PDB file of C-alpha atoms in Angstrom:
ATOM      1  CA  MET A   1      29.263  13.591   9.336  1.00 45.00           C
ATOM      2  CA  LYS A   2      28.373  14.113  12.916  1.00 44.00           C
ATOM      3  CA  ASP A   3      24.708  13.040  13.679  1.00 47.00           C
ATOM      4  CA  LYS A   4      22.422  15.676  14.972  1.00 53.00           C
ATOM      5  CA  ASN A   5      20.618  14.959  18.319  1.00 61.00           C
ATOM      6  CA  SER A   6      17.082  15.016  17.150  1.00 78.00           C
ATOM      7  CA  PHE A   7      15.312  13.764  14.117  1.00 85.00           C
ATOM      8  CA  PHE A   8      12.145  15.718  14.920  1.00 79.00           C
ATOM      9  CA  GLN A   9      13.988  19.042  14.964  1.00 75.00           C
ATOM     10  CA  SER A  10      16.095  18.159  11.857  1.00 82.00           C
ATOM     11  CA  LEU A  11      13.016  17.332   9.972  1.00 84.00           C
ATOM     12  CA  LYS A  12      11.369  20.559  10.797  1.00 77.00           C
ATOM     13  CA  ASP A  13      14.342  22.572   9.811  1.00 76.00           C
ATOM     14  CA  GLU A  14      14.762  20.867   6.409  1.00 83.00           C
ATOM     15  CA  LEU A  15      11.153  19.956   5.280  1.00 82.00           C
ATOM     16  CA  PRO A  16      10.638  23.134   3.295  1.00 82.00           C
ATOM     17  CA  TYR A  17      13.930  22.311   1.362  1.00 86.00           C
ATOM     18  CA  LEU A  18      13.406  18.736   0.549  1.00 92.00           C
ATOM     19  CA  LYS A  19      13.037  17.292  -3.101  1.00 93.00           C
ATOM     20  CA  PRO A  20       9.667  15.467  -3.980  1.00 94.00           C
ATOM     21  CA  ALA A  21      11.068  11.970  -3.497  1.00 95.00           C
ATOM     22  CA  GLN A  22      12.553  13.156  -0.224  1.00 95.00           C
ATOM     23  CA  HIS A  23       9.424  14.637   0.743  1.00 93.00           C
ATOM     24  CA  ARG A  24       7.716  11.345   0.276  1.00 95.00           C
ATOM     25  CA  VAL A  25      10.093   9.685   2.693  1.00 95.00           C
ATOM     26  CA  ALA A  26       9.527  12.359   5.323  1.00 92.00           C
ATOM     27  CA  LYS A  27       5.695  12.021   4.915  1.00 91.00           C
ATOM     28  CA  TYR A  28       5.750   8.236   5.279  1.00 93.00           C
ATOM     29  CA  ILE A  29       7.959   8.480   8.293  1.00 92.00           C
ATOM     30  CA  SER A  30       5.796  11.250   9.875  1.00 87.00           C
ATOM     31  CA  GLU A  31       2.754   8.931   9.260  1.00 87.00           C
ATOM     32  CA  PHE A  32       4.223   5.518  10.217  1.00 91.00           C
ATOM     33  CA  PRO A  33       7.295   6.132  12.406  1.00 91.00           C
ATOM     34  CA  ARG A  34       6.671   2.923  14.391  1.00 92.00           C
ATOM     35  CA  LEU A  35       6.561   0.922  11.121  1.00 93.00           C
ATOM     36  CA  VAL A  36       9.720   2.678   9.952  1.00 94.00           C
ATOM     37  CA  ILE A  37      12.170   1.562  12.764  1.00 93.00           C
ATOM     38  CA  ASN A  38      11.518  -1.950  11.852  1.00 94.00           C
ATOM     39  CA  LEU A  39      12.048  -1.575   7.988  1.00 94.00           C
ATOM     40  CA  THR A  40      15.114  -2.158   5.961  1.00 95.00           C
ATOM     41  CA  ILE A  41      16.262   0.866   3.664  1.00 96.00           C
ATOM     42  CA  LYS A  42      14.874  -1.422   0.699  1.00 95.00           C
ATOM     43  CA  GLU A  43      11.618  -1.860   2.283  1.00 95.00           C
ATOM     44  CA  LEU A  44      11.252   2.032   3.018  1.00 96.00           C
ATOM     45  CA  ALA A  45      12.436   2.686  -0.573  1.00 95.00           C
ATOM     46  CA  LYS A  46       9.587   0.328  -1.913  1.00 95.00           C
ATOM     47  CA  GLU A  47       6.801   1.768   0.545  1.00 95.00           C
ATOM     48  CA  THR A  48       7.822   5.465  -0.549  1.00 95.00           C
ATOM     49  CA  ASN A  49       8.306   4.645  -4.224  1.00 95.00           C
ATOM     50  CA  THR A  50      11.763   5.863  -4.118  1.00 96.00           C
ATOM     51  CA  ALA A  51      15.384   4.210  -4.415  1.00 95.00           C
ATOM     52  CA  PRO A  52      17.655   3.316  -1.546  1.00 94.00           C
ATOM     53  CA  SER A  53      19.950   6.125  -2.697  1.00 95.00           C
ATOM     54  CA  THR A  54      17.183   8.524  -2.057  1.00 96.00           C
ATOM     55  CA  ILE A  55      16.760   7.292   1.515  1.00 95.00           C
ATOM     56  CA  VAL A  56      20.672   7.692   1.879  1.00 95.00           C
ATOM     57  CA  ASP A  57      20.392  11.188   0.639  1.00 95.00           C
ATOM     58  CA  PHE A  58      17.563  11.977   2.864  1.00 95.00           C
ATOM     59  CA  CYS A  59      19.235  10.714   5.960  1.00 94.00           C
ATOM     60  CA  LYS A  60      22.392  12.911   5.183  1.00 93.00           C
ATOM     61  CA  LYS A  61      20.287  15.877   4.330  1.00 92.00           C
ATOM     62  CA  LEU A  62      19.021  15.593   8.114  1.00 91.00           C
ATOM     63  CA  GLY A  63      22.391  15.239   9.324  1.00 90.00           C
ATOM     64  CA  PHE A  64      22.516  11.426  10.089  1.00 92.00           C
ATOM     65  CA  ASN A  65      25.379   9.157   9.014  1.00 90.00           C
ATOM     66  CA  GLY A  66      22.858   6.470   7.952  1.00 92.00           C
ATOM     67  CA  PHE A  67      19.555   4.666   8.032  1.00 94.00           C
ATOM     68  CA  ARG A  68      20.485   3.008  11.264  1.00 93.00           C
ATOM     69  CA  SER A  69      21.302   6.018  13.170  1.00 92.00           C
ATOM     70  CA  LEU A  70      18.067   7.773  11.544  1.00 93.00           C
ATOM     71  CA  LYS A  71      16.005   4.906  12.961  1.00 93.00           C
ATOM     72  CA  ILE A  72      17.601   5.144  16.410  1.00 92.00           C
ATOM     73  CA  ASN A  73      16.781   8.768  16.625  1.00 90.00           C
ATOM     74  CA  ILE A  74      13.120   8.062  15.440  1.00 91.00           C
ATOM     75  CA  ALA A  75      12.742   5.246  17.951  1.00 90.00           C
ATOM     76  CA  GLN A  76      13.869   7.851  20.648  1.00 86.00           C
ATOM     77  CA  GLU A  77      11.307  10.510  19.549  1.00 83.00           C
ATOM     78  CA  LEU A  78       8.284   8.369  18.591  1.00 81.00           C
ATOM     79  CA  GLU A  79       5.804  10.708  20.503  1.00 74.00           C
ATOM     80  CA  LEU A  80       7.202  14.000  19.057  1.00 72.00           C
ATOM     81  CA  ILE A  81       7.055  12.584  15.594  1.00 75.00           C
ATOM     82  CA  GLU A  82       3.516  11.315  15.820  1.00 72.00           C
ATOM     83  CA  SER A  83       2.418  14.705  17.159  1.00 66.00           C
ATOM     84  CA  MET A  84       3.333  15.904  13.707  1.00 63.00           C
ATOM     85  CA  ARG A  85      -0.069  14.744  12.365  1.00 66.00           C
ATOM     86  CA  LEU A  86      -3.310  15.593  13.860  1.00 62.00           C
ATOM     87  CA  ASP A  87      -4.597  12.883  16.347  1.00 62.00           C
ATOM     88  CA  PHE A  88      -8.288  13.681  17.423  1.00 65.00           C
ATOM     89  CA  ASP A  89      -8.107  11.191  20.068  1.00 67.00           C
ATOM     90  CA  LYS A  90      -5.174  12.887  21.791  1.00 66.00           C
ATOM     91  CA  VAL A  91      -6.824  16.243  21.228  1.00 68.00           C
ATOM     92  CA  SER A  92     -10.122  14.794  23.032  1.00 74.00           C
ATOM     93  CA  ASN A  93      -7.964  13.348  25.916  1.00 71.00           C
ATOM     94  CA  THR A  94      -5.932  16.415  26.372  1.00 69.00           C
ATOM     95  CA  SER A  95      -9.042  18.566  26.509  1.00 73.00           C
ATOM     96  CA  ARG A  96     -10.528  16.510  29.220  1.00 77.00           C
ATOM     97  CA  ASN A  97      -7.286  16.736  31.172  1.00 75.00           C
ATOM     98  CA  LEU A  98      -5.743  20.030  30.062  1.00 77.00           C
ATOM     99  CA  VAL A  99      -4.525  21.149  33.604  1.00 82.00           C
ATOM    100  CA  GLN A 100      -2.948  17.813  34.290  1.00 81.00           C
ATOM    101  CA  TYR A 101      -1.275  17.847  30.859  1.00 76.00           C
ATOM    102  CA  ILE A 102       0.274  21.299  31.281  1.00 78.00           C
ATOM    103  CA  SER A 103       1.254  20.545  34.791  1.00 81.00           C
ATOM    104  CA  GLU A 104       2.979  17.193  33.994  1.00 78.00           C
ATOM    105  CA  ASN A 105       4.836  18.715  30.951  1.00 76.00           C
ATOM    106  CA  LEU A 106       5.781  21.788  32.812  1.00 80.00           C
ATOM    107  CA  ASN A 107       7.402  19.896  35.628  1.00 80.00           C
ATOM    108  CA  HIS A 108       9.387  17.815  33.250  1.00 76.00           C
ATOM    109  CA  THR A 109      10.471  21.166  31.314  1.00 77.00           C
ATOM    110  CA  LEU A 110      11.329  23.601  33.915  1.00 80.00           C
ATOM    111  CA  PRO A 111      14.313  21.970  35.577  1.00 81.00           C
ATOM    112  CA  LEU A 112      15.867  21.728  32.081  1.00 80.00           C
ATOM    113  CA  ILE A 113      15.825  25.406  31.523  1.00 85.00           C
ATOM    114  CA  PRO A 114      19.531  26.580  32.312  1.00 88.00           C
ATOM    115  CA  SER A 115      19.360  29.038  35.230  1.00 92.00           C
ATOM    116  CA  GLU A 116      22.939  30.237  34.118  1.00 95.00           C
ATOM    117  CA  SER A 117      21.510  31.036  30.582  1.00 96.00           C
ATOM    118  CA  ILE A 118      18.709  33.146  32.193  1.00 96.00           C
ATOM    119  CA  LYS A 119      21.381  35.035  34.280  1.00 97.00           C
ATOM    120  CA  LYS A 120      23.523  35.838  31.508  1.00 97.00           C
ATOM    121  CA  ALA A 121      20.661  36.787  29.419  1.00 97.00           C
ATOM    122  CA  CYS A 122      19.541  39.304  31.937  1.00 97.00           C
ATOM    123  CA  LYS A 123      23.081  40.513  32.358  1.00 97.00           C
ATOM    124  CA  LEU A 124      23.144  41.303  28.606  1.00 98.00           C
ATOM    125  CA  ILE A 125      19.667  43.071  28.722  1.00 98.00           C
ATOM    126  CA  LEU A 126      20.785  45.291  31.857  1.00 96.00           C
ATOM    127  CA  HIS A 127      23.735  46.506  29.512  1.00 96.00           C
ATOM    128  CA  SER A 128      21.887  46.952  26.439  1.00 96.00           C
ATOM    129  CA  LYS A 129      20.624  50.674  25.318  1.00 95.00           C
ATOM    130  CA  ILE A 130      17.963  49.006  23.055  1.00 96.00           C
ATOM    131  CA  ILE A 131      16.321  45.767  22.903  1.00 98.00           C
ATOM    132  CA  ASP A 132      14.684  44.235  19.977  1.00 98.00           C
ATOM    133  CA  ILE A 133      12.185  41.524  20.641  1.00 98.00           C
ATOM    134  CA  MET A 134      11.704  39.089  17.731  1.00 97.00           C
ATOM    135  CA  ALA A 135       8.501  36.876  17.634  1.00 94.00           C
ATOM    136  CA  PHE A 136       5.815  36.048  15.121  1.00 90.00           C
ATOM    137  CA  GLY A 137       2.713  34.039  14.765  1.00 86.00           C
ATOM    138  CA  PHE A 138       1.612  32.066  18.164  1.00 85.00           C
ATOM    139  CA  ASP A 139       4.942  33.179  19.492  1.00 91.00           C
ATOM    140  CA  SER A 140       3.890  36.797  19.438  1.00 92.00           C
ATOM    141  CA  ILE A 141       1.949  36.416  22.707  1.00 93.00           C
ATOM    142  CA  ALA A 142       5.390  35.691  24.536  1.00 95.00           C
ATOM    143  CA  GLY A 143       6.813  38.518  22.492  1.00 96.00           C
ATOM    144  CA  ARG A 144       4.295  40.909  23.495  1.00 96.00           C
ATOM    145  CA  ASP A 145       4.470  40.016  27.045  1.00 97.00           C
ATOM    146  CA  LEU A 146       8.146  40.320  27.190  1.00 98.00           C
ATOM    147  CA  PHE A 147       7.988  43.708  25.372  1.00 97.00           C
ATOM    148  CA  MET A 148       5.351  45.152  28.028  1.00 94.00           C
ATOM    149  CA  LYS A 149       7.615  43.997  31.047  1.00 94.00           C
ATOM    150  CA  VAL A 150      10.896  45.427  29.765  1.00 95.00           C
ATOM    151  CA  LYS A 151       9.082  48.692  28.755  1.00 92.00           C
ATOM    152  CA  PHE A 152       7.708  48.562  32.403  1.00 88.00           C
ATOM    153  CA  LEU A 153      11.198  48.600  33.550  1.00 91.00           C
ATOM    154  CA  GLY A 154      12.303  51.550  31.561  1.00 90.00           C
ATOM    155  CA  PHE A 155      14.001  49.780  28.670  1.00 94.00           C
ATOM    156  CA  GLN A 156      14.106  51.317  25.283  1.00 95.00           C
ATOM    157  CA  ALA A 157      12.389  48.286  23.243  1.00 96.00           C
ATOM    158  CA  ASN A 158      11.133  47.588  19.981  1.00 97.00           C
ATOM    159  CA  TYR A 159       8.604  44.989  18.868  1.00 97.00           C
ATOM    160  CA  PHE A 160       7.129  44.393  15.619  1.00 95.00           C
ATOM    161  CA  GLU A 161       4.795  41.500  14.552  1.00 89.00           C
ATOM    162  CA  ASN A 162       5.549  42.604  10.814  1.00 92.00           C
ATOM    163  CA  ALA A 163       8.453  40.684   9.643  1.00 92.00           C
ATOM    164  CA  PHE A 164       9.750  43.466   7.267  1.00 94.00           C
ATOM    165  CA  MET A 165       9.610  46.036   9.916  1.00 96.00           C
ATOM    166  CA  GLN A 166      11.409  43.707  12.335  1.00 95.00           C
ATOM    167  CA  SER A 167      14.172  43.270   9.638  1.00 95.00           C
ATOM    168  CA  VAL A 168      14.359  47.101   9.321  1.00 96.00           C
ATOM    169  CA  SER A 169      14.802  47.464  12.838  1.00 97.00           C
ATOM    170  CA  ALA A 170      17.364  44.657  13.345  1.00 97.00           C
ATOM    171  CA  ALA A 171      19.561  46.093  10.597  1.00 96.00           C
ATOM    172  CA  GLN A 172      19.765  49.498  12.523  1.00 96.00           C
ATOM    173  CA  MET A 173      20.936  47.796  15.761  1.00 97.00           C
ATOM    174  CA  THR A 174      24.363  48.376  17.261  1.00 96.00           C
ATOM    175  CA  GLU A 175      26.922  46.773  19.552  1.00 96.00           C
ATOM    176  CA  GLU A 176      25.101  48.262  22.426  1.00 96.00           C
ATOM    177  CA  SER A 177      21.830  46.540  21.331  1.00 97.00           C
ATOM    178  CA  CYS A 178      20.445  42.950  21.991  1.00 97.00           C
ATOM    179  CA  ALA A 179      17.920  41.075  20.393  1.00 98.00           C
ATOM    180  CA  ILE A 180      15.473  38.567  21.946  1.00 98.00           C
ATOM    181  CA  ALA A 181      14.281  35.984  19.433  1.00 97.00           C
ATOM    182  CA  ILE A 182      11.368  33.756  20.698  1.00 95.00           C
ATOM    183  CA  SER A 183      10.178  30.723  18.542  1.00 91.00           C
ATOM    184  CA  SER A 184       8.360  27.450  18.933  1.00 84.00           C
ATOM    185  CA  SER A 185       9.386  26.738  15.259  1.00 75.00           C
ATOM    186  CA  HIS A 186      12.684  25.160  14.264  1.00 61.00           C
ATOM    187  CA  SER A 187      13.615  27.280  11.341  1.00 62.00           C
ATOM    188  CA  SER A 188      11.360  30.537  10.604  1.00 77.00           C
ATOM    189  CA  SER A 189      13.054  32.241   7.665  1.00 83.00           C
ATOM    190  CA  ASP A 190      11.579  35.673   8.682  1.00 89.00           C
ATOM    191  CA  LEU A 191      12.911  35.260  12.213  1.00 92.00           C
ATOM    192  CA  VAL A 192      16.498  33.931  10.838  1.00 92.00           C
ATOM    193  CA  ASP A 193      16.648  37.084   8.498  1.00 93.00           C
ATOM    194  CA  SER A 194      16.079  39.366  11.383  1.00 95.00           C
ATOM    195  CA  MET A 195      18.500  37.512  13.654  1.00 96.00           C
ATOM    196  CA  ASN A 196      21.213  37.528  10.800  1.00 96.00           C
ATOM    197  CA  TYR A 197      20.699  41.383  10.353  1.00 97.00           C
ATOM    198  CA  ALA A 198      20.929  41.976  13.902  1.00 97.00           C
ATOM    199  CA  SER A 199      23.996  39.915  14.240  1.00 96.00           C
ATOM    200  CA  ASN A 200      25.617  41.587  11.248  1.00 97.00           C
ATOM    201  CA  ALA A 201      24.828  44.989  12.903  1.00 97.00           C
ATOM    202  CA  GLY A 202      27.048  43.970  15.862  1.00 96.00           C
ATOM    203  CA  ALA A 203      24.044  43.160  18.263  1.00 97.00           C
ATOM    204  CA  LYS A 204      24.138  40.224  20.758  1.00 97.00           C
ATOM    205  CA  ILE A 205      21.289  37.587  20.559  1.00 98.00           C
ATOM    206  CA  ILE A 206      19.335  35.854  23.052  1.00 98.00           C
ATOM    207  CA  SER A 207      17.415  32.980  21.383  1.00 97.00           C
ATOM    208  CA  ILE A 208      14.387  31.357  23.274  1.00 95.00           C
ATOM    209  CA  ALA A 209      13.825  28.176  21.049  1.00 91.00           C
ATOM    210  CA  PRO A 210      13.677  24.432  20.880  1.00 85.00           C
ATOM    211  CA  PRO A 211      16.891  22.575  21.404  1.00 82.00           C
ATOM    212  CA  ASN A 212      18.919  21.699  18.386  1.00 77.00           C
ATOM    213  CA  SER A 213      16.812  24.240  16.294  1.00 82.00           C
ATOM    214  CA  LYS A 214      18.381  26.743  13.782  1.00 84.00           C
ATOM    215  CA  ILE A 215      17.077  29.354  15.554  1.00 90.00           C
ATOM    216  CA  LEU A 216      18.425  28.382  18.895  1.00 92.00           C
ATOM    217  CA  SER A 217      21.801  27.874  17.490  1.00 91.00           C
ATOM    218  CA  LYS A 218      22.109  31.445  16.182  1.00 94.00           C
ATOM    219  CA  GLY A 219      21.837  32.872  19.751  1.00 95.00           C
ATOM    220  CA  ASN A 220      24.804  34.078  21.700  1.00 97.00           C
ATOM    221  CA  ILE A 221      22.943  33.296  24.689  1.00 97.00           C
ATOM    222  CA  GLN A 222      20.526  30.247  24.482  1.00 96.00           C
ATOM    223  CA  ILE A 223      17.641  29.477  26.449  1.00 95.00           C
ATOM    224  CA  PRO A 224      16.239  26.069  25.180  1.00 91.00           C
ATOM    225  CA  THR A 225      12.501  25.410  25.519  1.00 86.00           C
ATOM    226  CA  TYR A 226      12.088  21.671  25.806  1.00 70.00           C
ATOM    227  CA  SER A 227       8.791  19.882  25.077  1.00 67.00           C
ATOM    228  CA  LYS A 228       8.743  16.063  24.866  1.00 58.00           C
ATOM    229  CA  THR A 229       5.362  16.082  23.188  1.00 56.00           C
ATOM    230  CA  LYS A 230       2.675  18.178  21.342  1.00 59.00           C
ATOM    231  CA  VAL A 231      -1.021  18.087  21.155  1.00 55.00           C
ATOM    232  CA  ILE A 232      -1.288  19.306  17.510  1.00 56.00           C
ATOM    233  CA  PRO A 233       1.520  19.822  15.077  1.00 53.00           C
ATOM    234  CA  GLU A 234       1.467  23.743  15.202  1.00 53.00           C
ATOM    235  CA  GLY A 235      -0.671  25.958  17.618  1.00 53.00           C
ATOM    236  CA  GLY A 236       1.412  26.676  20.720  1.00 61.00           C
ATOM    237  CA  ILE A 237      -0.572  25.061  23.226  1.00 72.00           C
ATOM    238  CA  LEU A 238       2.163  23.676  25.435  1.00 79.00           C
ATOM    239  CA  THR A 239       5.118  25.902  24.199  1.00 82.00           C
ATOM    240  CA  ARG A 240       3.214  29.050  24.972  1.00 86.00           C
ATOM    241  CA  TYR A 241       3.332  28.012  28.674  1.00 87.00           C
ATOM    242  CA  ILE A 242       6.966  27.308  28.583  1.00 89.00           C
ATOM    243  CA  GLN A 243       7.682  30.658  26.647  1.00 92.00           C
ATOM    244  CA  LEU A 244       5.723  32.668  29.302  1.00 93.00           C
ATOM    245  CA  LEU A 245       7.523  31.072  32.191  1.00 91.00           C
ATOM    246  CA  VAL A 246      10.777  31.949  30.491  1.00 94.00           C
ATOM    247  CA  VAL A 247       9.632  35.477  30.124  1.00 96.00           C
ATOM    248  CA  ASP A 248       8.640  35.555  33.803  1.00 95.00           C
ATOM    249  CA  SER A 249      11.836  34.025  34.849  1.00 94.00           C
ATOM    250  CA  LEU A 250      13.758  36.685  32.855  1.00 96.00           C
ATOM    251  CA  PHE A 251      11.570  39.693  34.346  1.00 95.00           C
ATOM    252  CA  LEU A 252      11.973  38.319  37.838  1.00 95.00           C
ATOM    253  CA  LYS A 253      15.706  37.875  37.492  1.00 96.00           C
ATOM    254  CA  LEU A 254      16.088  41.397  35.983  1.00 95.00           C
ATOM    255  CA  LEU A 255      14.308  42.887  39.058  1.00 92.00           C
ATOM    256  CA  GLU A 256      16.452  40.783  41.155  1.00 93.00           C
ATOM    257  CA  MET A 257      19.815  41.783  39.565  1.00 94.00           C
ATOM    258  CA  GLY A 258      18.783  45.450  39.054  1.00 91.00           C
ATOM    259  CA  LYS A 259      16.842  46.177  42.175  1.00 86.00           C
ATOM    260  CA  GLU A 260      18.196  49.596  42.841  1.00 85.00           C
ATOM    261  CA  ARG A 261      17.810  50.612  39.179  1.00 88.00           C
ATOM    262  CA  PHE A 262      14.237  49.707  38.898  1.00 88.00           C
ATOM    263  CA  LEU A 263      12.875  50.856  42.263  1.00 84.00           C
ATOM    264  CA  ASP A 264      12.311  54.406  40.918  1.00 84.00           C
ATOM    265  CA  THR A 265      10.901  52.908  37.749  1.00 85.00           C
ATOM    266  CA  TYR A 266       8.565  50.840  39.569  1.00 81.00           C
ATOM    267  CA  ILE A 267       7.390  53.773  41.765  1.00 83.00           C
ATOM    268  CA  LYS A 268       6.584  55.740  38.524  1.00 82.00           C
ATOM    269  CA  PHE A 269       4.867  53.023  36.940  1.00 80.00           C
ATOM    270  CA  GLU A 270       2.584  52.508  40.115  1.00 82.00           C
ATOM    271  CA  ASP A 271       1.839  56.227  40.051  1.00 84.00           C
ATOM    272  CA  LEU A 272       0.766  56.079  36.387  1.00 83.00           C
ATOM    273  CA  ILE A 273      -1.389  53.104  37.043  1.00 82.00           C
ATOM    274  CA  ASN A 274      -3.137  54.705  40.017  1.00 82.00           C
ATOM    275  CA  TYR A 275      -3.645  57.852  37.879  1.00 83.00           C
ATOM    276  CA  LYS A 276      -5.179  55.972  35.004  1.00 80.00           C
ATOM    277  CA  ARG A 277      -7.520  54.053  37.352  1.00 78.00           C
ATOM    278  CA  LYS A 278      -8.785  57.214  38.801  1.00 75.00           C
ATOM    279  CA  GLY A 279      -9.723  58.462  35.573  1.00 66.00           C
ATOM    280  CA  ASP A 280     -11.083  55.120  34.404  1.00 60.00           C
ATOM    281  CA  LYS A 281      -9.216  55.348  31.171  1.00 55.00           C
ATOM    282  CA  GLY A 282      -8.870  51.769  30.166  1.00 54.00           C
ATOM    283  CA  VAL A 283      -6.103  50.369  32.323  1.00 51.00           C
ATOM    284  CA  VAL A 284      -7.499  47.596  34.550  1.00 49.00           C
TER     285      VAL A 284
END
């Protein structure tokens, strides 16, 4: 068995499918990761009221060869794992220094976003007749932003926050379509379902998601969104900024690659905006 690169991502992927005893192990590791890296397998089994064999099964379930390799990965991701529980001291500190927190993390993250993947994604979008944008929950902010930007450029695009309608739309895609899946999660069953329907219909998929996540791996073109820490377990505080920067990167690259195509589109859009402003019909 080949070890996965990230305990954090693997746990997020597999957490819904763990057995009760394995879930106790996961909960203990999430609460006390710094203690776990110094425990033996027998000691962890005792602390979680499980058997050593359960620990071994837990390691395999997450894609690791054994307890030692699991502990190595935990040690490498202590800050991420600790973010899986709500830390009010961290929340307060981040609240006081939010701009600095966002700036520091974006400076770390942006150089890791592969420019070649952005370019490949834009090339696929430019050759697609229909674009389906898939994003739910907190990720819908980036999904809606991308939808508006591609519509502004004149693309035929679909975007549904309803998971059922997204699956219906995905199932009707063709080889001339592309799907763009945006997620800060590691395994969203609704999103995975939509991606599977799109893939089965012959569409290519651009995935914008955490590295080593199930959702990222399903993309034909993968744009990983790195985050070395989180403020709260779920809530999209940092990931939202990262996603929006990826969306803007795609938008600007599309303009650059299709400047002749989009010049007329932009003029029409500008005329529409000016007309709406004259009539004060709600466009600011």
